[in-house]
PDB file of C-alpha atoms in Angstrom:
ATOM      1  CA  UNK A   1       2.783 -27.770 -47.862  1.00 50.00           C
ATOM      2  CA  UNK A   2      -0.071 -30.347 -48.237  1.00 43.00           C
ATOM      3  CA  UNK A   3      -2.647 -27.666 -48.779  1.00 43.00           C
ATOM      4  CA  UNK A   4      -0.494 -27.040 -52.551  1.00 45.00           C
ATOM      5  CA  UNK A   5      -2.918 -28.996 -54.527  1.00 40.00           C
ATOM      6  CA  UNK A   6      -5.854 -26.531 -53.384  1.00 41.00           C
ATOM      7  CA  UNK A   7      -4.362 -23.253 -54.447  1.00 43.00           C
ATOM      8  CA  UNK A   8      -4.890 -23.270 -58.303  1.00 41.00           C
ATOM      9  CA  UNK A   9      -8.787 -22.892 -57.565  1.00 37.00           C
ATOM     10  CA  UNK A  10      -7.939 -20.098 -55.204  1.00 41.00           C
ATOM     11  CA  UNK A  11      -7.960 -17.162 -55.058  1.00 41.00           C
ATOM     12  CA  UNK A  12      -9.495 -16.154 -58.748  1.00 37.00           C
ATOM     13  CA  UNK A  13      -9.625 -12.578 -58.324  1.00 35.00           C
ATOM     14  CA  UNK A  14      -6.022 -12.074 -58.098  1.00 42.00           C
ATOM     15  CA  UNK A  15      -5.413 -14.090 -61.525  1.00 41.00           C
ATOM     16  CA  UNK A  16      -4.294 -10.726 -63.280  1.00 38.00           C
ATOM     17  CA  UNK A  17      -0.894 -10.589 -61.010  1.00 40.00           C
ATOM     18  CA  UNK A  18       0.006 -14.259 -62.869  1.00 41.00           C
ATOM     19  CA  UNK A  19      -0.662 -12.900 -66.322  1.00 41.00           C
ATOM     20  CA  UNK A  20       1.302  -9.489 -65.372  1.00 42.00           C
ATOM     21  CA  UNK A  21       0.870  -6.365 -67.761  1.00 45.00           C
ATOM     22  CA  UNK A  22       2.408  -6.834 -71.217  1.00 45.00           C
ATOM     23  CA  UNK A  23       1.430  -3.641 -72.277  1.00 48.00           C
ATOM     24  CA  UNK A  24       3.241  -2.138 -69.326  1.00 53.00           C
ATOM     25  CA  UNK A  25       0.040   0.100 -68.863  1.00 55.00           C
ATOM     26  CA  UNK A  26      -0.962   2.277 -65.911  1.00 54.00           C
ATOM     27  CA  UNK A  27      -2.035  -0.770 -64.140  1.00 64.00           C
ATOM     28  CA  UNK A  28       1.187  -2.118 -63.700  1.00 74.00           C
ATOM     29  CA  UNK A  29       2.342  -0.124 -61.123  1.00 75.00           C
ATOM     30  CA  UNK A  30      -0.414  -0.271 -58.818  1.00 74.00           C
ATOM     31  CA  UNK A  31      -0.428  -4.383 -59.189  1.00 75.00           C
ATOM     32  CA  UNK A  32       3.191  -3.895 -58.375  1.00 81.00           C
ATOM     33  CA  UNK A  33       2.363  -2.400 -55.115  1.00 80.00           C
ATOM     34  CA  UNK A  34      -0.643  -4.478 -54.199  1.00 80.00           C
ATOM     35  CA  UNK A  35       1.429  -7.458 -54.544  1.00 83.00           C
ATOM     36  CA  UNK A  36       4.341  -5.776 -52.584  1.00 86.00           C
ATOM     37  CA  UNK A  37       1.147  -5.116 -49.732  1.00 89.00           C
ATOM     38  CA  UNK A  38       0.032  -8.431 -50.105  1.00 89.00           C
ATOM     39  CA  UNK A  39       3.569 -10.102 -49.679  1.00 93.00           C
ATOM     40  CA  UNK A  40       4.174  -7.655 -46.549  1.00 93.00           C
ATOM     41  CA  UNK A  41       0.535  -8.695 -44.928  1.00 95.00           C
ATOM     42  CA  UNK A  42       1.564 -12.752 -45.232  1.00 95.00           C
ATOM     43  CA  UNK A  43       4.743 -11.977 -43.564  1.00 94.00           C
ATOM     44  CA  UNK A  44       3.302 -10.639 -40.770  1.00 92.00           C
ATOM     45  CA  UNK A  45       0.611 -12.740 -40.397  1.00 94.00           C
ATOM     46  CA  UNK A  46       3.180 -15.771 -41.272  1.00 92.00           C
ATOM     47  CA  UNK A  47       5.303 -14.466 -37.760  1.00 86.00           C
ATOM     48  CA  UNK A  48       1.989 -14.147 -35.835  1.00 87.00           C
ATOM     49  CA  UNK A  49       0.581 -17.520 -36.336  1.00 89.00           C
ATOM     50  CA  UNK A  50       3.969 -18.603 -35.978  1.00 83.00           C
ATOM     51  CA  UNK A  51       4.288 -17.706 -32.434  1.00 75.00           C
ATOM     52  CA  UNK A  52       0.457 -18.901 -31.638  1.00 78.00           C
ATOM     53  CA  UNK A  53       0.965 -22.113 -33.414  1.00 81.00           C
ATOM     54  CA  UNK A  54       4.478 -22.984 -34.389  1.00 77.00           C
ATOM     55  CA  UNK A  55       6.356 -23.352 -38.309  1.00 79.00           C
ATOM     56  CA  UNK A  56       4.250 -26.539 -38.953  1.00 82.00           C
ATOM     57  CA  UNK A  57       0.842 -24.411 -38.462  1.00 88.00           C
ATOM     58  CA  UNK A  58      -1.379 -24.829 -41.605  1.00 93.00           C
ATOM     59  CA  UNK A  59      -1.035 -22.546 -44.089  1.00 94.00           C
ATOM     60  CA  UNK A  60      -4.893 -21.977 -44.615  1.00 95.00           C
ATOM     61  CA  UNK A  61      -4.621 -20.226 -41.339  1.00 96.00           C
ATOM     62  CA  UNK A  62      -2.088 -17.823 -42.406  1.00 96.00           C
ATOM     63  CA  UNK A  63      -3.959 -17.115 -46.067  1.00 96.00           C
ATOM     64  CA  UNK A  64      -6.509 -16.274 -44.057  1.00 95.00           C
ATOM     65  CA  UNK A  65      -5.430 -13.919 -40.746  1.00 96.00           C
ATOM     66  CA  UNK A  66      -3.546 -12.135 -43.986  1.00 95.00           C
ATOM     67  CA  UNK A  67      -6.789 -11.915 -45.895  1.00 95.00           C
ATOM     68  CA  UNK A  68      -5.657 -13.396 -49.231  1.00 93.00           C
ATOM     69  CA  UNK A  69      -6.360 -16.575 -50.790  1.00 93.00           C
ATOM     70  CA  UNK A  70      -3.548 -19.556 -51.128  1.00 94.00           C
ATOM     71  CA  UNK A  71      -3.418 -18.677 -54.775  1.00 94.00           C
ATOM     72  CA  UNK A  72      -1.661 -15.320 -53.322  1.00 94.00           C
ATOM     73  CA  UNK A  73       0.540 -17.406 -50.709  1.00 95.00           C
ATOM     74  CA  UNK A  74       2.130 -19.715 -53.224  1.00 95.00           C
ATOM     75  CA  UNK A  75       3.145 -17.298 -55.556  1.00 94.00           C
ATOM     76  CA  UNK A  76       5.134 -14.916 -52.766  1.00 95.00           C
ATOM     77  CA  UNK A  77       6.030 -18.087 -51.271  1.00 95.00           C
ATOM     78  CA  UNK A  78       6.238 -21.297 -53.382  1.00 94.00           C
ATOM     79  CA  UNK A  79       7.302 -23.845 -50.330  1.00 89.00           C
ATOM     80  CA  UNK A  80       7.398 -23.592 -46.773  1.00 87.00           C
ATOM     81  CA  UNK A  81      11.086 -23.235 -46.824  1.00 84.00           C
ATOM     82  CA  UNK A  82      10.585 -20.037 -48.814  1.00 89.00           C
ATOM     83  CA  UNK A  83       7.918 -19.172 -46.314  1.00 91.00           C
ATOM     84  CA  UNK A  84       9.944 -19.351 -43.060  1.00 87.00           C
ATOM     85  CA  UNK A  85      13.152 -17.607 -44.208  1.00 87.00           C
ATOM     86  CA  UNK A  86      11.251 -14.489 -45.635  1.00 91.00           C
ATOM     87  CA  UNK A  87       9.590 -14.312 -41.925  1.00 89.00           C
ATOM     88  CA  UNK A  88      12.970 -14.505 -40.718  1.00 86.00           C
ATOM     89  CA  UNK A  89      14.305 -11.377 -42.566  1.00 90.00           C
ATOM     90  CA  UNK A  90      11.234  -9.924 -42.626  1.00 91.00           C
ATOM     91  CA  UNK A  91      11.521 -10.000 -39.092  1.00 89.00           C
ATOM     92  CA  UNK A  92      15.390  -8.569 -38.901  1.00 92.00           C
ATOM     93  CA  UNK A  93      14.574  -5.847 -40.462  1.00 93.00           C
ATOM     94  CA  UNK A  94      11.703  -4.773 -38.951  1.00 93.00           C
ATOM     95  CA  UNK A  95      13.837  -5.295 -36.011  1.00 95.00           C
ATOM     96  CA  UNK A  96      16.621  -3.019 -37.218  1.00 97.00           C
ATOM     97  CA  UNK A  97      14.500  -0.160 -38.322  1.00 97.00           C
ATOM     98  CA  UNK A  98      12.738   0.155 -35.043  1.00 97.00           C
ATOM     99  CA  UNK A  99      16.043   1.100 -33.219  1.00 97.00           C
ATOM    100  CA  UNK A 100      16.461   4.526 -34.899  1.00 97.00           C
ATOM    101  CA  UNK A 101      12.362   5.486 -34.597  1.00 97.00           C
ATOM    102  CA  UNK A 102      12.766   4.348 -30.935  1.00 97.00           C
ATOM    103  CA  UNK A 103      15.504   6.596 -30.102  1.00 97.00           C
ATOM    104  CA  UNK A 104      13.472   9.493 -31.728  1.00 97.00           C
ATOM    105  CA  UNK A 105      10.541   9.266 -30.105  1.00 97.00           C
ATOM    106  CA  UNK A 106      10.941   7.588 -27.044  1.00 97.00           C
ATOM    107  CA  UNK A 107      11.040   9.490 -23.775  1.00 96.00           C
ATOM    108  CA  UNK A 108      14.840   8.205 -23.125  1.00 97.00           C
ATOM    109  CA  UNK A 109      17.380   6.297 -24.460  1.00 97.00           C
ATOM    110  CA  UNK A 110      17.415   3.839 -22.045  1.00 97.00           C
ATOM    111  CA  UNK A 111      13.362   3.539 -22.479  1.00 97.00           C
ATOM    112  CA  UNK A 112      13.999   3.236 -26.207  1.00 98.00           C
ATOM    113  CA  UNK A 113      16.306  -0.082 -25.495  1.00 98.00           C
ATOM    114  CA  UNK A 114      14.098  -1.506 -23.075  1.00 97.00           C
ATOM    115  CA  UNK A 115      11.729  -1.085 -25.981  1.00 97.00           C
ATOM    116  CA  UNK A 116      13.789  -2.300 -28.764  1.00 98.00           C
ATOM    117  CA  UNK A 117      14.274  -5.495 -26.203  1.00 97.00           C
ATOM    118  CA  UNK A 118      10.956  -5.766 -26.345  1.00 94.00           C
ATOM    119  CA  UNK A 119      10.635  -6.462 -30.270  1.00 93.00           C
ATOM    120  CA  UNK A 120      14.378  -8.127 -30.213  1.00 94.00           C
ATOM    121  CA  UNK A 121      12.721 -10.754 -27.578  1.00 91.00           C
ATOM    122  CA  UNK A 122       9.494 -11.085 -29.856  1.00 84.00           C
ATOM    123  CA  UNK A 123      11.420 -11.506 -32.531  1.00 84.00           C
ATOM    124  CA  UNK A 124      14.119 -14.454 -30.731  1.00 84.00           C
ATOM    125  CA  UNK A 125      11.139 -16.025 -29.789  1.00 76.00           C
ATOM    126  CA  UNK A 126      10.025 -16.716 -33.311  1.00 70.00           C
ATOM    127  CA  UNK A 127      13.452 -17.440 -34.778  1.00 68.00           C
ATOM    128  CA  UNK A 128      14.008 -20.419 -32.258  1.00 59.00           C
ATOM    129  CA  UNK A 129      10.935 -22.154 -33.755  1.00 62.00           C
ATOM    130  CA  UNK A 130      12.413 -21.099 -37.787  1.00 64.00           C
ATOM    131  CA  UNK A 131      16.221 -22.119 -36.781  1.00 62.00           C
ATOM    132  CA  UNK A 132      15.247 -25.752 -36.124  1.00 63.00           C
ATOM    133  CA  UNK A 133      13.455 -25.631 -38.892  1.00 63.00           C
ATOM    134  CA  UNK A 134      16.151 -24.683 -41.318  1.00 63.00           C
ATOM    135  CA  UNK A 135      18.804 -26.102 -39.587  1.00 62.00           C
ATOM    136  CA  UNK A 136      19.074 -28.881 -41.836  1.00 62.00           C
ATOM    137  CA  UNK A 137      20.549 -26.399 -44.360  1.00 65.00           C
ATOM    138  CA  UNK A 138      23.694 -25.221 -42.222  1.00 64.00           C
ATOM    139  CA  UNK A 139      25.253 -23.249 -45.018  1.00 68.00           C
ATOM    140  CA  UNK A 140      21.687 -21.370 -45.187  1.00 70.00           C
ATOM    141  CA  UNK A 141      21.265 -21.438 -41.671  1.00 71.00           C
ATOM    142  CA  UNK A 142      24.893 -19.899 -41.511  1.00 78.00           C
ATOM    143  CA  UNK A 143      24.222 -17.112 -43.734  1.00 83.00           C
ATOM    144  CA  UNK A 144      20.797 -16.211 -42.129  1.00 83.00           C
ATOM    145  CA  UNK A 145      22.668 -16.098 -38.691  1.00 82.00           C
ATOM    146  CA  UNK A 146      25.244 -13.739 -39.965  1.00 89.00           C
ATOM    147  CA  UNK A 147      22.827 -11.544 -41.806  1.00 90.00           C
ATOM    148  CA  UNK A 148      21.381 -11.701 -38.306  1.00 90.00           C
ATOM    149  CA  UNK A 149      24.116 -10.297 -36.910  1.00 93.00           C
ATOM    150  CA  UNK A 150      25.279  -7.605 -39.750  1.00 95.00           C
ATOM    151  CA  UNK A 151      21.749  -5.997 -39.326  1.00 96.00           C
ATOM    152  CA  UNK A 152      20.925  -5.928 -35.594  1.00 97.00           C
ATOM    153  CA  UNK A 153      24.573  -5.972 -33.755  1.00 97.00           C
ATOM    154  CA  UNK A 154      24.784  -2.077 -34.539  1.00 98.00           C
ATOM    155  CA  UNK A 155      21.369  -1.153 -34.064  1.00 98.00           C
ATOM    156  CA  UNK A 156      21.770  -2.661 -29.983  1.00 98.00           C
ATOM    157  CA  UNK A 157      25.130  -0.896 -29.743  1.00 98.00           C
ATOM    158  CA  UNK A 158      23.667   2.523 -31.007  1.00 98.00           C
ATOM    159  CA  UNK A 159      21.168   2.030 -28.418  1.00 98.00           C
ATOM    160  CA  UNK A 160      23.480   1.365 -25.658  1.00 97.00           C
ATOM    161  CA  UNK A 161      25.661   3.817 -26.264  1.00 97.00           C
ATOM    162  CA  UNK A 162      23.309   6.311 -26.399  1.00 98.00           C
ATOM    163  CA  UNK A 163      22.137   5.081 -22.854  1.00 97.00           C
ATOM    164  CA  UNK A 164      25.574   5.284 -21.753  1.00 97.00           C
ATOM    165  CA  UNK A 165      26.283   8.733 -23.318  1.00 97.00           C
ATOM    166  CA  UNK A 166      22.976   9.886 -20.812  1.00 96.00           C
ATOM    167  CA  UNK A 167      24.565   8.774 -18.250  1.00 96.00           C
ATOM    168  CA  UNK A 168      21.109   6.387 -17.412  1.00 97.00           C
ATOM    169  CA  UNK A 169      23.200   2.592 -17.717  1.00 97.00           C
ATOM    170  CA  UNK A 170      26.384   1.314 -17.222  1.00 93.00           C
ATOM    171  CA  UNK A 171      29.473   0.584 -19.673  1.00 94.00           C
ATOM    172  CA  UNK A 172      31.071  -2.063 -18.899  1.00 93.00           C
ATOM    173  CA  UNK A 173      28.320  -4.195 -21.475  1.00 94.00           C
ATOM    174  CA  UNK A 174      28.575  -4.586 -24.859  1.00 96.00           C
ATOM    175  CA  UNK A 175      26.020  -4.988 -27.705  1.00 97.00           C
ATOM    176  CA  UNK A 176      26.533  -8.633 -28.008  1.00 96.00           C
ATOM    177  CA  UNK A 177      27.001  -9.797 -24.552  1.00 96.00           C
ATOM    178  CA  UNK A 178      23.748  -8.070 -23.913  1.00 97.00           C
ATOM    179  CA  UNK A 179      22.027  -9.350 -26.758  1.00 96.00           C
ATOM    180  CA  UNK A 180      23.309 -13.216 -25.760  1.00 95.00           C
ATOM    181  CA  UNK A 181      22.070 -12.910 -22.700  1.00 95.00           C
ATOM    182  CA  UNK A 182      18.389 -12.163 -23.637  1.00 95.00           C
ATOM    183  CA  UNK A 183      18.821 -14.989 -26.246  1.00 91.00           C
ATOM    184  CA  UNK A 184      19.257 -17.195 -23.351  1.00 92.00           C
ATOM    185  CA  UNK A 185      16.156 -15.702 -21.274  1.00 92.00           C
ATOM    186  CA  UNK A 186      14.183 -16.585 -24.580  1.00 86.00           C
ATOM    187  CA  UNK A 187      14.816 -20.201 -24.871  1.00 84.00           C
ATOM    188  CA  UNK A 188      12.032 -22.367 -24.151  1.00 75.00           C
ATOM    189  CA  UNK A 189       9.472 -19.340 -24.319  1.00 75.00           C
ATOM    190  CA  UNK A 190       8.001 -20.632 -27.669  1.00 68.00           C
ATOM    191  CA  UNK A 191       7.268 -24.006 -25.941  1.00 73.00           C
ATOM    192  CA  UNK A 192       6.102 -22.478 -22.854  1.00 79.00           C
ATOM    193  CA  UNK A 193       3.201 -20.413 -22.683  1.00 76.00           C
ATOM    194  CA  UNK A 194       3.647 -19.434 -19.094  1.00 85.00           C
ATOM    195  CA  UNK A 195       6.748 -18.222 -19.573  1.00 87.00           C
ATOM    196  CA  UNK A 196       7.772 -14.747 -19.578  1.00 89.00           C
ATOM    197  CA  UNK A 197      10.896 -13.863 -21.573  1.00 89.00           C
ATOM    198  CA  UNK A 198       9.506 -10.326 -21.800  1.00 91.00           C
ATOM    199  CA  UNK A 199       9.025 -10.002 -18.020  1.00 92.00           C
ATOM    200  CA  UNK A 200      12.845 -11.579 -17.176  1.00 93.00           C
ATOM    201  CA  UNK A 201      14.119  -9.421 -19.967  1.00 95.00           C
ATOM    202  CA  UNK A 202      12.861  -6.491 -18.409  1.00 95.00           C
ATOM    203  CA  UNK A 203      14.762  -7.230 -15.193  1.00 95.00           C
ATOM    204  CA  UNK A 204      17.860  -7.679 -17.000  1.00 94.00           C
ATOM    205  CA  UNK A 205      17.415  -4.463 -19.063  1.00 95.00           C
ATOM    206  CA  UNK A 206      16.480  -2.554 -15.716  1.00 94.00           C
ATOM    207  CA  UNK A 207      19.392  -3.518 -14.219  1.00 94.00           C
ATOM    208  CA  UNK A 208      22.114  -1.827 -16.681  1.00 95.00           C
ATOM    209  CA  UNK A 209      20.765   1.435 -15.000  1.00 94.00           C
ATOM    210  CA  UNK A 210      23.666   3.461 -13.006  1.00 87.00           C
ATOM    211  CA  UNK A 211      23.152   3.740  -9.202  1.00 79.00           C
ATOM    212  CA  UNK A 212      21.924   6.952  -7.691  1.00 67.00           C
TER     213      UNK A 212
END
């Protein structure tokens, strides 16, 4: 991260967080949760430039579509490295929580998954761009994949099934095989601005429905 060497004149206002609160005063809390808000706001900022403009994109720009100074960055996120693999489980779990509030609120089940595809192929799209990145650390890389894995294979099987138990898709698909094949459909997308990974996903989703 070139743009290091700038960050100890940024960002003055947040200077408090570094000292903390040695009294352990009322204050502590709330800079607790300010800095929890702040770290939050760069991760999704971090995942939206990202997409826009790759892992390489300057940091200044995502200091800034977060609203917080570099001083703020570095602190959450001391290298690049540290950067890129809190967008990645940042980005799992957001991922994972969405199944369940899908399933409540959506009109079906099968709308929920064609939904949760949705965020799963927003998400893919992103981690193809952070996986060459961190590839050089394959034990890393490794554990990232399989954390991957723990957190999202159920949430796509709960969603299936509870398509299935409707009676709206087919059963003859699992949870991984489905979530493979939009992996595929999503490579080259984050090179590619016209193409559509959400638009081919779509199809595939549509077609798990039962015939009439």
């Amino acid at each position: 991260m070139r743009e290091r060497a700038t960050a100890g004149r940024d960002d003055a206002v947040n200077q408090s967080d570094r000292c903390g609160d040695a009294d352990g005063g009322p204050a502590a809390p709330s800079r607790r949760k300010d800095a929890r808000r702040n770290k939050e706001t760069l991760l999704e900022a971090a995942a939206a430039v990202f997409v826009t403009s790759g892992v390489d994109a300057p940091v200044r720009d995502i200091a800034s579509r977060a609203g917080v100074g570099l001083g703020t960055l570095y602190r959450h996120f001391p290298t690049r490295a540290d950067l890129i693999i809190g967008v990645y489980r940042h980005q799992v779990q957001a991922c994972a929580d969405a199944g369940p509030a899908l399933l409540a609120a959506a009109p079906s089940p099968h709308d929920a998954l064609r939904q949760w595809i949705d965020l799963f192929v927003d998400f893919l799209v992103t981690k193809h761009g952070l996986a060459a990145v961190l590839r050089s650390d394959q034990a890393g890389f490794a554990a990232l994949h399989d954390h991957f894995l723990d957190r999202l294979l159920p949430v796509c099987a709960e969603l299936l099934d509870a398509a299935v138990t409707a009676g709206e898709i087919r059963a003859d698909i699992d949870a991984l095989t489905l979530m493979r094949g939009v992996g595929n459909l999503c490579i080259g997308a984050e090179s590619d601005p016209d193409y559509d990974a959400r638009r081919l996903t779509r199809v595939l989703v549509d077609g798990l429905r039962r015939p009439h």
